[in-house]
C-alpha positions as a printed NumPy array, in Angstrom:
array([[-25.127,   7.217,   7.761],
       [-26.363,   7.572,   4.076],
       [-28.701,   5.7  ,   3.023],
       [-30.076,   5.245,  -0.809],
       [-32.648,   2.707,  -2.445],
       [-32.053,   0.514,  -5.301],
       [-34.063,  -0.966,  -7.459],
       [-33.292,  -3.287, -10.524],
       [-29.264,  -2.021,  -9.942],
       [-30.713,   1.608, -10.188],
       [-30.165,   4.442,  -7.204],
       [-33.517,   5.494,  -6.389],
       [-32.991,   7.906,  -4.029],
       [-29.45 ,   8.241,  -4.282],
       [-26.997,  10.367,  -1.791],
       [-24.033,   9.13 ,  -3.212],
       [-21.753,   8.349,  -6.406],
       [-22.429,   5.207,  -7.991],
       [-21.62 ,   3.251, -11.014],
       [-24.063,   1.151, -12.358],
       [-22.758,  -2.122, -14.351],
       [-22.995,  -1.484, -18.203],
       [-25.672,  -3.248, -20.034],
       [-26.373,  -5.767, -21.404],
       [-23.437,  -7.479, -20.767],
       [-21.675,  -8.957, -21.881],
       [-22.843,  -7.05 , -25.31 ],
       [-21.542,  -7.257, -29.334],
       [-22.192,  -4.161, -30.847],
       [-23.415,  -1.739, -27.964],
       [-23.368,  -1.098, -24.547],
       [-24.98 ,   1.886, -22.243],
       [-23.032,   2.602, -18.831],
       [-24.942,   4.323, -16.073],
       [-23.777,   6.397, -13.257],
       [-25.492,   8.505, -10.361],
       [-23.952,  11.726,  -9.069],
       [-25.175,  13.399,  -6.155],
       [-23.438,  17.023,  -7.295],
       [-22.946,  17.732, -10.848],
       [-19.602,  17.267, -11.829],
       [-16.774,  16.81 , -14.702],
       [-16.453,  13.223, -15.153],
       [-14.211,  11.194, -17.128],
       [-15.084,   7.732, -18.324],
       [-11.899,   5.508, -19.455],
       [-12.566,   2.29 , -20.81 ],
       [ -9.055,  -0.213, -19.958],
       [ -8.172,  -3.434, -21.848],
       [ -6.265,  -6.174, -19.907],
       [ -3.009,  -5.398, -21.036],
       [ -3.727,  -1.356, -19.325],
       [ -3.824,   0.325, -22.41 ],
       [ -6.704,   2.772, -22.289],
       [ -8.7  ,   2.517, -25.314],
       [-11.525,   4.611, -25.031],
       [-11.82 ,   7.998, -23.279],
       [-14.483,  10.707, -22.629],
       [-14.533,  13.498, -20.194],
       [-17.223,  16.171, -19.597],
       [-19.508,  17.833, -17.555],
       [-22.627,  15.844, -16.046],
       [-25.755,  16.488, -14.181],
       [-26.711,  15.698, -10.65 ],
       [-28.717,  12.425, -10.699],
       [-28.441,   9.815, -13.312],
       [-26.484,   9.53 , -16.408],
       [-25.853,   7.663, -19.092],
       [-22.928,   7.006, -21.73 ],
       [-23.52 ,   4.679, -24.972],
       [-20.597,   3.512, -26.203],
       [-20.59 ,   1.117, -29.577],
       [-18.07 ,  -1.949, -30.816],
       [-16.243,   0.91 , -33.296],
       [-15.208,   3.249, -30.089],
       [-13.564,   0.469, -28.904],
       [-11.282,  -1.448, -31.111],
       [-11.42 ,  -4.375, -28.596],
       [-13.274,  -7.747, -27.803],
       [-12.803,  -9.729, -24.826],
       [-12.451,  -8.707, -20.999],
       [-12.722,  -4.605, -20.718],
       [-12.35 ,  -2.81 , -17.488],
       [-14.353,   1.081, -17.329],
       [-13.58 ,   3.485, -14.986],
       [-15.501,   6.43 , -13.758],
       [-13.615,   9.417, -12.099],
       [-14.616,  12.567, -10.845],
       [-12.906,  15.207,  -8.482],
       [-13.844,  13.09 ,  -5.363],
       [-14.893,   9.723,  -6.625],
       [-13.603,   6.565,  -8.701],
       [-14.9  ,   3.216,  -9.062],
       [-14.024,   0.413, -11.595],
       [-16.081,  -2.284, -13.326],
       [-15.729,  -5.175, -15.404],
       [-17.48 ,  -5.816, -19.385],
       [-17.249,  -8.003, -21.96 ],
       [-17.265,  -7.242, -25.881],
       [-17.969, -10.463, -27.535],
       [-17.354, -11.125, -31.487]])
């Protein structure tokens, strides 16, 4: 089995890939979203408004171990419910923001 310690939402000792919910949240002008991966990797982050159209996108290469992406209100061009989605060779996983006014 793999096993990995968390602290405060953060993989301590992490064996696996993980995204962390963006913060703070739900946020107005900024937001940071974190991710662990245990290899590095090319990763593409797609941030998804409720209707499905993809309004933000950003794809490159990342280090083993913790990252971080800081997205702001003008990438966007969207308030309310968001969806982001982290996707790499191997691994997806899908979480849920909100961009107030």
């Amino acid at each position: 089995l793999s096993i990995a310690f968390r602290f405060g939402g953060k993989t301590i000792s992490g064996v696996g890939f993980e995204l962390y919910q963006n913060q703070p949240n739900p946020f107005v002008n900024h937001t940071s979203i974190g991710f662990f991966l245990p290899e590095e990797a090319v990763a593409t982050l797609s941030v998804i408004d409720e209707t499905g159209l993809v309004v933000f996108q950003q794809k490159g290469w990342y280090g083993k171990g913790e990252n971080n992406i800081a997205l702001n209100r003008g990438l966007l061009n969207s308030t309310g419910l968001l969806y982001y989605r982290l996707e790499t060779a191997t691994d997806s996983a899908t979480k849920k923001m909100i961009q107030m006014k």
